[in-house]
Coordinates of C-alpha atoms and ligand atoms in Angstrom, one line a residue:
X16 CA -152.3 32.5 -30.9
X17 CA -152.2 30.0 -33.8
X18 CA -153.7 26.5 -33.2
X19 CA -152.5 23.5 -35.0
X20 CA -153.3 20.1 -35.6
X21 CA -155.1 19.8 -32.2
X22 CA -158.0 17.5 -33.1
X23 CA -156.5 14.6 -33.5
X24 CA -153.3 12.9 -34.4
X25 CA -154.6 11.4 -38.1
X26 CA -151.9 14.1 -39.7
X27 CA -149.0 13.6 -37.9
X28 CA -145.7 13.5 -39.3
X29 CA -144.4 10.8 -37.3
X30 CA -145.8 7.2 -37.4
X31 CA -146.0 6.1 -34.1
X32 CA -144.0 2.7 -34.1
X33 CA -144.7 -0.8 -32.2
X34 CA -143.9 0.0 -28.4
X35 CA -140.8 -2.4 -27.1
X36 CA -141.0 -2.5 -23.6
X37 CA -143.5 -2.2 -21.0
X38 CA -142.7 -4.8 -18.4
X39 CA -141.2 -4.2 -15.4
X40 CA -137.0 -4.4 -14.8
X41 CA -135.5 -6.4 -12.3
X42 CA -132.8 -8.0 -12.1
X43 CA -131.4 -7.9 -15.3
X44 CA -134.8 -8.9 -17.2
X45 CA -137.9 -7.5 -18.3
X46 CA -140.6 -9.5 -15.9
X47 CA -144.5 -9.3 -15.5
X48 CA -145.6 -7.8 -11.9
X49 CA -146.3 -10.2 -9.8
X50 CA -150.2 -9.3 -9.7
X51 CA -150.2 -9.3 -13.8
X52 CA -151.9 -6.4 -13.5
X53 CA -151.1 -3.7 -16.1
X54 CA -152.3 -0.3 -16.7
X55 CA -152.8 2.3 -19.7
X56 CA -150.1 4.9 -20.8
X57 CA -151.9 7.8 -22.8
X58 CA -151.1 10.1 -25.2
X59 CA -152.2 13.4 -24.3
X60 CA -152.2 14.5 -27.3
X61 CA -155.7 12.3 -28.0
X62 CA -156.4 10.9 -24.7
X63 CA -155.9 7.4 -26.0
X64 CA -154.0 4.8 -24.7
X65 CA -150.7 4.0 -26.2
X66 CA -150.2 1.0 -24.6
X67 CA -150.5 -0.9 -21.8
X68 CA -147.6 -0.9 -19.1
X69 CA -146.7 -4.0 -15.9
X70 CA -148.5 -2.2 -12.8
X71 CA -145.5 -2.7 -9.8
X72 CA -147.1 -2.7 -6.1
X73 CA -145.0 -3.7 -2.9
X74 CA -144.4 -7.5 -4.2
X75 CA -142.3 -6.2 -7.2
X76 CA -140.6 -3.5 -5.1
X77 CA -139.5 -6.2 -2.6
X78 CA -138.1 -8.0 -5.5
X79 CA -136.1 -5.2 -7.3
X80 CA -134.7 -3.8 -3.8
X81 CA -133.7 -7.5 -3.1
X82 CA -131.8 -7.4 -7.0
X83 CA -130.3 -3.9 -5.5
X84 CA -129.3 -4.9 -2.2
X85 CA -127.3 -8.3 -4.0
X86 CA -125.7 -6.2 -6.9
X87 CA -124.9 -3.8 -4.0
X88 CA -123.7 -6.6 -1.4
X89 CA -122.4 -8.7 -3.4
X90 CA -122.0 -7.4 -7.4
X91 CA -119.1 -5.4 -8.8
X92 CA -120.6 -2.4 -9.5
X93 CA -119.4 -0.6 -6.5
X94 CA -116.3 -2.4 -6.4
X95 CA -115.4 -1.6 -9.6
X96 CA -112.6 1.4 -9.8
X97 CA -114.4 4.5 -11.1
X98 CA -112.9 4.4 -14.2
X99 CA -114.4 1.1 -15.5
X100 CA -117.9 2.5 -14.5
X101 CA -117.5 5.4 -16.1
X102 CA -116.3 3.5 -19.5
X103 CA -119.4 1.7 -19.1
X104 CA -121.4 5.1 -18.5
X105 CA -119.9 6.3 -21.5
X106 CA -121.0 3.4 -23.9
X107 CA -124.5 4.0 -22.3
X108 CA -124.7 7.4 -23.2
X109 CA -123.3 6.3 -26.8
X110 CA -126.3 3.9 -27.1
X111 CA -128.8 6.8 -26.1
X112 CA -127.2 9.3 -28.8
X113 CA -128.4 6.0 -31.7
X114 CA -131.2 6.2 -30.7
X115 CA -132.7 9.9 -30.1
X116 CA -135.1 9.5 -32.5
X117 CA -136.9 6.7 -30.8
X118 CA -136.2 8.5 -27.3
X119 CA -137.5 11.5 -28.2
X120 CA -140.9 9.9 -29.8
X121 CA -141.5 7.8 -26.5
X122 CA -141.4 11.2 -24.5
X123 CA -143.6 12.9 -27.3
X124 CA -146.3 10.5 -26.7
X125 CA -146.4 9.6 -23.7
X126 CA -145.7 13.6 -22.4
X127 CA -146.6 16.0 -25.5
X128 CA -143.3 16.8 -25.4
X129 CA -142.5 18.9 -29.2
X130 CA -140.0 16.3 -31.0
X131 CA -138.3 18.6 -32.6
X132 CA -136.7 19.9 -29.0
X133 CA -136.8 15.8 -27.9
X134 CA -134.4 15.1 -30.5
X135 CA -132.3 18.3 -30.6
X136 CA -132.0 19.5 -26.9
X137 CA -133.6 16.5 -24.9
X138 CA -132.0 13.0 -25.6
X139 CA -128.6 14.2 -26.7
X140 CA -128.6 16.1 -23.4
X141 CA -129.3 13.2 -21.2
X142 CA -126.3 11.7 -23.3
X143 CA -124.1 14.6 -22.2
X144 CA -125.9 14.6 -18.6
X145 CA -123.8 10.9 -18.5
X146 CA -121.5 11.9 -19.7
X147 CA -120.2 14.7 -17.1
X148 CA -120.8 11.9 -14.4
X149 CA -118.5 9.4 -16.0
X150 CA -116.0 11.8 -16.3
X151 CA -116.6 12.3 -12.2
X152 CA -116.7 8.7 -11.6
X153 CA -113.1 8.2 -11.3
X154 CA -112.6 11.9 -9.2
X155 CA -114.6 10.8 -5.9
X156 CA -112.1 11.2 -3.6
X157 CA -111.8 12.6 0.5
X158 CA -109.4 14.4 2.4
X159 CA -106.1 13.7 4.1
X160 CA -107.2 15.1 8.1
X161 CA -104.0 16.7 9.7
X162 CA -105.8 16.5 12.9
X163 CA -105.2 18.5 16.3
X164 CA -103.7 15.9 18.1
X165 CA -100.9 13.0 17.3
X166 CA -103.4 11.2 14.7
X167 CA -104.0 11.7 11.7
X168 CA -107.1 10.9 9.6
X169 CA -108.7 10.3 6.3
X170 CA -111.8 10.4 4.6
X171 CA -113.8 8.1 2.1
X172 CA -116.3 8.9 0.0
X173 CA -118.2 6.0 -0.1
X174 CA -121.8 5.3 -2.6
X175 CA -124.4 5.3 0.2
X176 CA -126.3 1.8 -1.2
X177 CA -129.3 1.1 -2.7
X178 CA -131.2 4.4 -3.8
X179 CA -135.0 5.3 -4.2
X180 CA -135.2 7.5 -7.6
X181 CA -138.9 8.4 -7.9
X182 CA -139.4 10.9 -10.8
X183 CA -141.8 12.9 -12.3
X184 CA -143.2 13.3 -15.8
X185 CA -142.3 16.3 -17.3
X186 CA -138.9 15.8 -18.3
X187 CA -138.9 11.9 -18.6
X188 CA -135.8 11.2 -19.9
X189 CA -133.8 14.1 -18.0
X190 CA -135.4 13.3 -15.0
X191 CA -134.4 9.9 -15.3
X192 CA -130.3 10.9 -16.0
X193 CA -130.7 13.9 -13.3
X194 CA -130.5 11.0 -10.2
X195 CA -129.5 7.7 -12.4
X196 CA -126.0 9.2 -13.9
X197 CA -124.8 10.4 -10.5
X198 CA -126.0 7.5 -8.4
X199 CA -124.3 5.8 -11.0
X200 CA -121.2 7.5 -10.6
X201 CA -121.0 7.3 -7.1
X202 CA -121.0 3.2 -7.3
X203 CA -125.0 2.9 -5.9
X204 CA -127.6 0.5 -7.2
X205 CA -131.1 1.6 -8.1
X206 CA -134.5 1.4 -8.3
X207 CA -136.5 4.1 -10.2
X208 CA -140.1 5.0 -10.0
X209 CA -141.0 6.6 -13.2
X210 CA -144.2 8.4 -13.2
X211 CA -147.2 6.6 -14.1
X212 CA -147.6 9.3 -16.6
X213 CA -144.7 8.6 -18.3
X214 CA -142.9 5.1 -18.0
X215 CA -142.1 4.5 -21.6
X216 CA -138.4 5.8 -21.8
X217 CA -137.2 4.8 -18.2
X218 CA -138.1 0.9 -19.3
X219 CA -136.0 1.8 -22.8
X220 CA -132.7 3.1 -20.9
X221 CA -133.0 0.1 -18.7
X222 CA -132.6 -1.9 -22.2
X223 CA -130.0 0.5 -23.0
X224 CA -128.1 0.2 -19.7
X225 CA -128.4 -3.7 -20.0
X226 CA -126.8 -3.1 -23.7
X227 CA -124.1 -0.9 -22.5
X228 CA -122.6 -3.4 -19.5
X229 CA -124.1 -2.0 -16.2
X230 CA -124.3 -5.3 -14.3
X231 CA -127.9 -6.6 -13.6
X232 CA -129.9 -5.7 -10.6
X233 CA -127.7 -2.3 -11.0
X234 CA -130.6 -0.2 -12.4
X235 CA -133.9 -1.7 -11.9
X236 CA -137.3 0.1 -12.9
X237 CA -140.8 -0.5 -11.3
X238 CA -143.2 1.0 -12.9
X239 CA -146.7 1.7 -11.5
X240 CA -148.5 4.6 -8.7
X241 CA -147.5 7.3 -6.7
X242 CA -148.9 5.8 -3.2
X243 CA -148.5 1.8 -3.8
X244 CA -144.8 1.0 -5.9
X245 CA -143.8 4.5 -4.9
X246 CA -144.9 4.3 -1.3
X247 CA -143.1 0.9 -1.0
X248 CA -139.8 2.5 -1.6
X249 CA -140.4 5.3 0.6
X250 CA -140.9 3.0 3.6
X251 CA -138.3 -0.2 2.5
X252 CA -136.2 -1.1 5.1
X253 CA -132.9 -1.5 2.9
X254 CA -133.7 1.2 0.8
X255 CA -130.8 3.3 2.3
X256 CA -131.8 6.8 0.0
X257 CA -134.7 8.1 -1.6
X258 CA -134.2 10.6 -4.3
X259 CA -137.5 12.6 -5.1
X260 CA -138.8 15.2 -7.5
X261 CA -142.1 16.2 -7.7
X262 CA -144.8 17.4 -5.3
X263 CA -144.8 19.1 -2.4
X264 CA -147.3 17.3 -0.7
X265 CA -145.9 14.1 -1.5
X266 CA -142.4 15.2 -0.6
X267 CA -143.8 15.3 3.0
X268 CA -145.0 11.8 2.5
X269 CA -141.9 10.7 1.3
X270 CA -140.0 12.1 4.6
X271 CA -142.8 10.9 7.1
X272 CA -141.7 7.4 4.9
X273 CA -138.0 7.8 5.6
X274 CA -138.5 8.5 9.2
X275 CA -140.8 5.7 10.2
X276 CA -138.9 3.0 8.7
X277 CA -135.2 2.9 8.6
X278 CA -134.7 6.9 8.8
X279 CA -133.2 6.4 5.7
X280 CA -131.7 10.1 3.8
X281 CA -134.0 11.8 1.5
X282 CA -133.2 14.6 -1.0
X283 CA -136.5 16.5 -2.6
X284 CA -136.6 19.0 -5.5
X285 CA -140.5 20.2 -4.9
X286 CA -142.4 22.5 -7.0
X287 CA -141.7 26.4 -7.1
X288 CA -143.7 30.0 -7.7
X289 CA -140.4 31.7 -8.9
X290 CA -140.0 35.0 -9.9
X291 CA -138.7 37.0 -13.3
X292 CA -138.1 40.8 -11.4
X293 CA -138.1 42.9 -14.7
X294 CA -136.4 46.9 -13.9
X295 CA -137.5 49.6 -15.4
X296 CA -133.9 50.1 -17.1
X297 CA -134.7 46.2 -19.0
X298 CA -134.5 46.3 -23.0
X299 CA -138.4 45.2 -23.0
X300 CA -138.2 43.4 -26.1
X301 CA -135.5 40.6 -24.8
X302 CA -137.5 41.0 -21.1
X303 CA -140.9 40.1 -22.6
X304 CA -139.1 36.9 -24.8
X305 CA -137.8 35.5 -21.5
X306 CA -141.0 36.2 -19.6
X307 CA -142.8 34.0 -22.1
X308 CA -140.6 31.4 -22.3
X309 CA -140.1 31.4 -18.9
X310 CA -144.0 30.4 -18.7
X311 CA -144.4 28.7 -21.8
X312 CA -141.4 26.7 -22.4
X313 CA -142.7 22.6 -21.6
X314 CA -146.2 24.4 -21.7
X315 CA -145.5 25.6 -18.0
X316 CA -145.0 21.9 -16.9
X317 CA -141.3 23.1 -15.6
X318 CA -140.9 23.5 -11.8
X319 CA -138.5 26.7 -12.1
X320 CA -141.1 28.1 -14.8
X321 CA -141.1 32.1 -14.1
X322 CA -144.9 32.0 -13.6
X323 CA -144.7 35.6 -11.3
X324 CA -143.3 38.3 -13.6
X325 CA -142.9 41.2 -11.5
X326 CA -142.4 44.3 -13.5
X327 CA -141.0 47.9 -12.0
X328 CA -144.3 50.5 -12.9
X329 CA -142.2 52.7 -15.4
X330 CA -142.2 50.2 -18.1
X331 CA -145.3 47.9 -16.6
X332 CA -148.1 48.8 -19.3
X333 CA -145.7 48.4 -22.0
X334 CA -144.4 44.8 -20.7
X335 CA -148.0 43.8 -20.4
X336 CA -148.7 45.0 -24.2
X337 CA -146.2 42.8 -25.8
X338 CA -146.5 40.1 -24.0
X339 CA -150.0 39.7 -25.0
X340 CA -148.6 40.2 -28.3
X341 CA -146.2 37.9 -28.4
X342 CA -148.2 35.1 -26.4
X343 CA -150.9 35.1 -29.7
X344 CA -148.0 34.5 -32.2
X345 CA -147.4 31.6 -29.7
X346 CA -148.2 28.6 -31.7
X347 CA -150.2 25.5 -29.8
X348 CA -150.6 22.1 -31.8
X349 CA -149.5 18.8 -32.4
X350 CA -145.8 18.0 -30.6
X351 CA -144.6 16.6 -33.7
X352 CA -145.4 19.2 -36.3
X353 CA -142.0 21.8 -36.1
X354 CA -144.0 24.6 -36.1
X355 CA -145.4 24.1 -32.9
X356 CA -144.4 25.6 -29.8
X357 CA -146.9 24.5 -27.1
X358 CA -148.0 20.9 -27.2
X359 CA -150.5 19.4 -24.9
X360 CA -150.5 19.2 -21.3
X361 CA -149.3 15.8 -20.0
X362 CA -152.7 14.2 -18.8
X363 CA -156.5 14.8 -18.2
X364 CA -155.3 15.6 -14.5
X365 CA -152.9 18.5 -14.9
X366 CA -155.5 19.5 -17.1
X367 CA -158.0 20.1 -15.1
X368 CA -156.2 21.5 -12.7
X369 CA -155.1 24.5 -14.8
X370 CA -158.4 25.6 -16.1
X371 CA -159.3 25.4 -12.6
X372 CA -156.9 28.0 -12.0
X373 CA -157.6 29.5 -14.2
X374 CA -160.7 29.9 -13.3
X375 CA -159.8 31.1 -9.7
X376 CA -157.8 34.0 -11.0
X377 CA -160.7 35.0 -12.6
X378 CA -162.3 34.8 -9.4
X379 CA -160.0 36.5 -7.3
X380 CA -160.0 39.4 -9.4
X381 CA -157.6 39.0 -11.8
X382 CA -157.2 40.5 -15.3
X383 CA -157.3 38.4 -17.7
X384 CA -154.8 39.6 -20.9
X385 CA -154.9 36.9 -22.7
X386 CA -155.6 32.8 -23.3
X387 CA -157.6 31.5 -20.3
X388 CA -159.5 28.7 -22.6
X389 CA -158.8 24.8 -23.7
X390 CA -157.8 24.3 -27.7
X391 CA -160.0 21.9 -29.5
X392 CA -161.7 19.6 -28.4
X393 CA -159.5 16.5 -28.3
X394 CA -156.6 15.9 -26.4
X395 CA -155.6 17.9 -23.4
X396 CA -153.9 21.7 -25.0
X397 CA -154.8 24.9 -23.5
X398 CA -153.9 28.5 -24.6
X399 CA -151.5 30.6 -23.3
X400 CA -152.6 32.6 -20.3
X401 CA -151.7 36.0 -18.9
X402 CA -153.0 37.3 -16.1
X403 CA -152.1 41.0 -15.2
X404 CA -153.0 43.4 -12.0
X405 CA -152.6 39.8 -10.1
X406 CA -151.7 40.4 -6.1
X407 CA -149.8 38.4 -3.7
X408 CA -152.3 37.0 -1.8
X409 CA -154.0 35.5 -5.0
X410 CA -154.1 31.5 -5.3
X411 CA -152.3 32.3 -8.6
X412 CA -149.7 33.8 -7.1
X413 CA -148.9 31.4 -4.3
X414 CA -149.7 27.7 -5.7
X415 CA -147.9 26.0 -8.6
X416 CA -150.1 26.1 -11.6
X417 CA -148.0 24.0 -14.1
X418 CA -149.0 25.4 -16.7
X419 CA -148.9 27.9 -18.9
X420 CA -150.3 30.9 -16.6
X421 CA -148.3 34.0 -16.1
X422 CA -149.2 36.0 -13.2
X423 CA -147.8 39.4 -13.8
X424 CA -147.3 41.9 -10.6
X425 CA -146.3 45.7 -10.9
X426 CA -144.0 47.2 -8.3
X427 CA -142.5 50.2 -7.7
X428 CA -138.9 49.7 -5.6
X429 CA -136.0 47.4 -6.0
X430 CA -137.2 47.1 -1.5
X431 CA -140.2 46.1 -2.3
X432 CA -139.4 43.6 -5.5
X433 CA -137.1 41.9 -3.1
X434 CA -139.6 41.4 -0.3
X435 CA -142.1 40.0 -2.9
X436 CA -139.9 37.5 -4.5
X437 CA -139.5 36.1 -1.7
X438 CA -143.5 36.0 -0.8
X439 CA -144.2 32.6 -1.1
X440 CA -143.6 29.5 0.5
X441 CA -141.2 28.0 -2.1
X442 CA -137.7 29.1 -3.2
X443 CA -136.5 27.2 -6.4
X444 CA -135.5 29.8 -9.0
X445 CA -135.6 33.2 -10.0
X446 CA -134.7 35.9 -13.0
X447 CA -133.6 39.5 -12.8
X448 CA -133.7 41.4 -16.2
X449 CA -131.7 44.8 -15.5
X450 CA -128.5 46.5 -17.1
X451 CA -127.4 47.9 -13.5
X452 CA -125.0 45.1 -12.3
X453 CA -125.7 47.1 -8.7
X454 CA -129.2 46.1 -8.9
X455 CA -128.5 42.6 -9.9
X456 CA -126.3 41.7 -7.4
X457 CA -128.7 43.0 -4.9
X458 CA -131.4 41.4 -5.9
X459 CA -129.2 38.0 -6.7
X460 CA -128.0 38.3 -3.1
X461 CA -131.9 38.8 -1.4
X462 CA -133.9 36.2 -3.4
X463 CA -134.2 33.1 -1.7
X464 CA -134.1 30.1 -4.0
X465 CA -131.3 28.2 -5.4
X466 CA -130.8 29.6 -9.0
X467 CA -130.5 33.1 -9.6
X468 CA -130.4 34.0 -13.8
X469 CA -129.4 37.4 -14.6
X470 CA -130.7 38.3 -18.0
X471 CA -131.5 35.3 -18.7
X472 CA -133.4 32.1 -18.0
X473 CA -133.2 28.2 -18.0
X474 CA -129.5 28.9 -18.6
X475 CA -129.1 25.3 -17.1
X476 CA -125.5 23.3 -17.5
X477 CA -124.4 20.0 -16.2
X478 CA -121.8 21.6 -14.2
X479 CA -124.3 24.2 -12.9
X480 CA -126.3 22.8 -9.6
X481 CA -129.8 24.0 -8.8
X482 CA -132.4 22.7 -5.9
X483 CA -134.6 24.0 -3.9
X484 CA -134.6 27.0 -0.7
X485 CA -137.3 26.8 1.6
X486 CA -140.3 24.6 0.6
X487 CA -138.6 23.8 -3.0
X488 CA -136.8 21.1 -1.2
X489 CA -133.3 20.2 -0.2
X490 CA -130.5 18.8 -1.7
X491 CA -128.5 19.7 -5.5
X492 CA -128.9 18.0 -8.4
X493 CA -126.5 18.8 -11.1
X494 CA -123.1 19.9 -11.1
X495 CA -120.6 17.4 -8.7
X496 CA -123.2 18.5 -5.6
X497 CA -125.2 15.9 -6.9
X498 CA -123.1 13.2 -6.4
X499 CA -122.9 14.1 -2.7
X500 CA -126.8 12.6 -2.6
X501 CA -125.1 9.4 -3.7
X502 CA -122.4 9.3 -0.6
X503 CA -121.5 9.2 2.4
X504 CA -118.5 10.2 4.2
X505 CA -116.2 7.4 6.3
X506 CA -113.1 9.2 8.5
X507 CA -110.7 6.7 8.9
X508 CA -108.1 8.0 12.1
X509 CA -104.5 6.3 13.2
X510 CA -102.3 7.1 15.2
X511 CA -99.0 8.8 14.3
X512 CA -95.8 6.9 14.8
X513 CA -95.4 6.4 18.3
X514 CA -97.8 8.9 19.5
X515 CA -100.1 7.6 22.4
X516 CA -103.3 6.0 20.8
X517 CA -105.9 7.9 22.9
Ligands
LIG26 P1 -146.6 13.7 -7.7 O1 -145.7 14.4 -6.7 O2 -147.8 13.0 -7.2 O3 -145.8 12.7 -8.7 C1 -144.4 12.7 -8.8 C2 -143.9 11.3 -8.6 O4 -144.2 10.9 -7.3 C3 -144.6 10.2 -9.5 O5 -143.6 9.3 -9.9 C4 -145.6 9.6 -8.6 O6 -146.0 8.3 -8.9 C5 -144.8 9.6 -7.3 N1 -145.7 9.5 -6.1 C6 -147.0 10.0 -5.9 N2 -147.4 9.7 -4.6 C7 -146.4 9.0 -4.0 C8 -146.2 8.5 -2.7 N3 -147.2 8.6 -1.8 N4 -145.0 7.9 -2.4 C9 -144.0 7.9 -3.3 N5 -144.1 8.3 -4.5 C10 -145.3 8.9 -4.9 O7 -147.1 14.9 -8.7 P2 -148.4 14.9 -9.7 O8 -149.7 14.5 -9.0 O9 -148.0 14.1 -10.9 O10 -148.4 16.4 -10.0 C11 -149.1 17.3 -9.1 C12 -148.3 18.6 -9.0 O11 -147.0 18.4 -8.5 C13 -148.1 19.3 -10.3 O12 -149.2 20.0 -10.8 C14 -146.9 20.2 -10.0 O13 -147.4 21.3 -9.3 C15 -146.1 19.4 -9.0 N6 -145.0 18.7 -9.7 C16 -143.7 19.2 -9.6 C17 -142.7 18.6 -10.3 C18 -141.3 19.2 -10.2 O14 -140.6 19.1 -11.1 N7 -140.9 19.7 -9.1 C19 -142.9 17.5 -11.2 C20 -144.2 17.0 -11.2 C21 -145.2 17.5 -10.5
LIG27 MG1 -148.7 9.4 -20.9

């Protein structure tokens, strides 16, 4: 494994500019928090603060549901016919697509996110992410009801009011698009929670919305932690949906929230354990790239990562071989230098908490092929990982790492890949590398989680919903599913001409 630029960020490429905005948005303007408190955004890439960010508690949530609730109430937004939203979606995501390059630095710092996929794959994806959704915003319609008896009936889809959008930090910017372009579509106001991680972008497309024409108090963004701003939206009584991605544990939290206040709806996208089943019949040179980048890809920080690769015993040994191959010509660095394909993990936490892992696998018995150690000794990078010979009842086999830790499992029939798929509690996404389409549509049909890739992985598209089976959550989030997290269904019945009216 190559290691570059890891000590520091004297060399990088990229100067790292004045940062705009790091105040909270309510209303329509960029405010203090009511305590004046503030707190440090760090770049993991030194552990040093970047800047210093408005700290939102229960005071400023209050105030940006309040904005919500009025643009909701009272503003156009969802009054407006979907066409005119979506023209104003569309000059948003024009705005974003000027300026990737500023985008894509505010995720790099603030995540260790590599640039060079920021402003290729990242920002103008978010830009396309709106784009699908204001291209739906003016196709939310219900159905005409022939019903049973002499009425008839039809229904309205109808934006279900102000929504909760609490979102993680390792995909900042998409996370961000993932619940604000649909809720957008479907006519709701907003109030988004980005991680404390990561707040930089989600306070720079609140600019960017402002620019674009989305009425105030439309999107608002609190910044600040998990169990004080974030809490307070989980348990506001006109918060009428909460939109969550992250962990599992707090996605309990967040539901125990919803039902003892207003019992308002909740759709979660939790972590996952998925699977990558590789046959014995797989082409083990394209089977090994996807393993690998099904671990490695976001350093592992990716909750459909393939962190179990199961592989058939025929072609095991050989798998395990070139993956540990592969992983050293694996290059760990600097996020901004383009020959880097692993930066550093996103905080000191996450850190941690890999190399502890790590260190249980170890533990528990584990081989290790490959990696298992931090890189330099600044900022928060780690090697590459393989463990082979792991077993099902191994912590690293049942609890999401998020990181860059393969656990690779050797079985020997399609009956017994299938029933250890499914072997864990969660049930997000999962791979099948075979050429026997018999094989893959069983296998497709018996895994329990919400994406299935054939011969492929991360094959994600905007049209394309994924979310969680079992413990991976509920609800969809892409595709036009989403938008049904953003509504709610009115039947309006009549009678027929001269029909009795009961
Ligand atoms: P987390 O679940 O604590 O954080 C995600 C978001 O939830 C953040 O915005 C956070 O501020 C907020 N939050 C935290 N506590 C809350 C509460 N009581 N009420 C409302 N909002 C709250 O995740 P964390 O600690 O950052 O990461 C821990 C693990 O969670 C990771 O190692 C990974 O396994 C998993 N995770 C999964 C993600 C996914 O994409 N499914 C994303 C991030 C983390
Ligand atoms: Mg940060």
């Amino acid at each position: 494994m190559a290691v570059l630029d890891v000590n520091g960020s004297s060399e990088s490429p990229v100067k790292i500019p004045e940062i705009k905005f790091t105040k909270l948005f309510i209303g329509g303007s960029f405010v203090d928090s009511a305590s004046g408190k503030t707190f440090e955004t760090v770049d993991p890439r030194t552990g040093e603060a970047i800047a210093r960010v408005a700290e939102g508690d229960k005071e400023d949530v209050d105030l940006a549901v309040k904005a919500a609730r009025d643009a909701f109430d009272h503003g156009p937004w969802p009054r407006l016919s979907g066409r005119a939203r979506g023209r104003i979606m569309l000059k948003f995501a024009d705005l974003i697509d000027e300026h990737v390059e500023e985008l894509a630095l505010l995720d790099t710092i603030d995540a260790g996110k590599l640039f060079s996929w920021g402003k290729a794959v990242d920002i103008p994806g978010v830009a396309e992410l709106l784009r699908y959704y204001a291209g739906a915003a003016d196709k939310i319609h219900g159905d005409t009801l022939k019903m049973s008896r002499e009425f008839q009936a039809y229904t309205l889809r109808e934006p279900i009011g102000v929504v909760g959008l609490i979102i993680p930090w390792n995909f900042p910017s998409l996370m961000f698009f993932i619940k604000v372009a649909p809720a957008l579509a479907a006519g709701c106001t907003m109030v988004v929670k980005p991680a404390q991680q990561t707040p930089l972008s989600s306070l720079y497309y609140a600019h960017l919305a402002k620019l674009a024409g989305v009425p105030d108090g439309v999107i608002n963004v609190v910044t600040g932690n998990g169990p004080t701003a974030g809490a307070a939206i989980c348990s506001h009584m006109d918060v009428d949906k909460v939109s969550f991605t992250g962990s599992t544990e707090v996605g309990r939290l967040i539901m125990q929230a919803a039902a003892m206040s207003n019992l308002k709806s909740v759709s979660l996208e939790l972590g996952g354990k998925s699977p990558l089943v590789i046959f014995d019949d797989a082409d083990v040179d394209k089977a090994t790239d996807l393993a690998l980048l099904g671990i490695l890809f976001n350093k592992g920080e990716i909750c459909v990562a393939g962190s179990r690769v199961l592989v058939q015993e025929g072609i095991y040994d050989e798998v395990a071989k070139k993956l540990a191959e592969k992983a050293k010509r694996w290059v760990v660095g600097d996020p901004f230098n383009p020959a880097v394909n692993q930066g550093p993990q996103v905080d000191k936490k996450q850190f941690e908490r890999i190399l502890s892992y790590i260190e249980h696998g170890k533990r528990e018995g584990a081989t290790l092929l490959t990696g298992g150690k931090p890189c330099g000794h600044k900022g928060y990078y780690i090697e590459p990982t393989i463990f082979k010979d792991v077993t099902d009842n191994m912590r690293i086999a049942q609890e999401e790492i998020f990181g860059p830790v393969m656990s690779l499992m050797k079985f020997k029939t399609i009956e017994e890949a299938i029933q250890r798929a499914n072997a864990t509690r969660y049930g997000l996404a999962a791979g099948i590398v075979t050429k026997d389409i018999d094989v893959a549509n069983r296998v497709s049909r018996s895994i329990r989680a919400g994406i299935i890739w054939i011969n492929c992985y991360f094959a994600f598209d905007n049209d394309c919903p994924y979310g969680g089976y079992k413990m991976s959550g509920f609800g969809r989030e892409q595709g036009l599913h989403a938008l049904d997290n953003y509504l709610q269904t009115k039947s309006v019945v009549t009678p027929i001409y001269n029909s009795p009216w009961l």
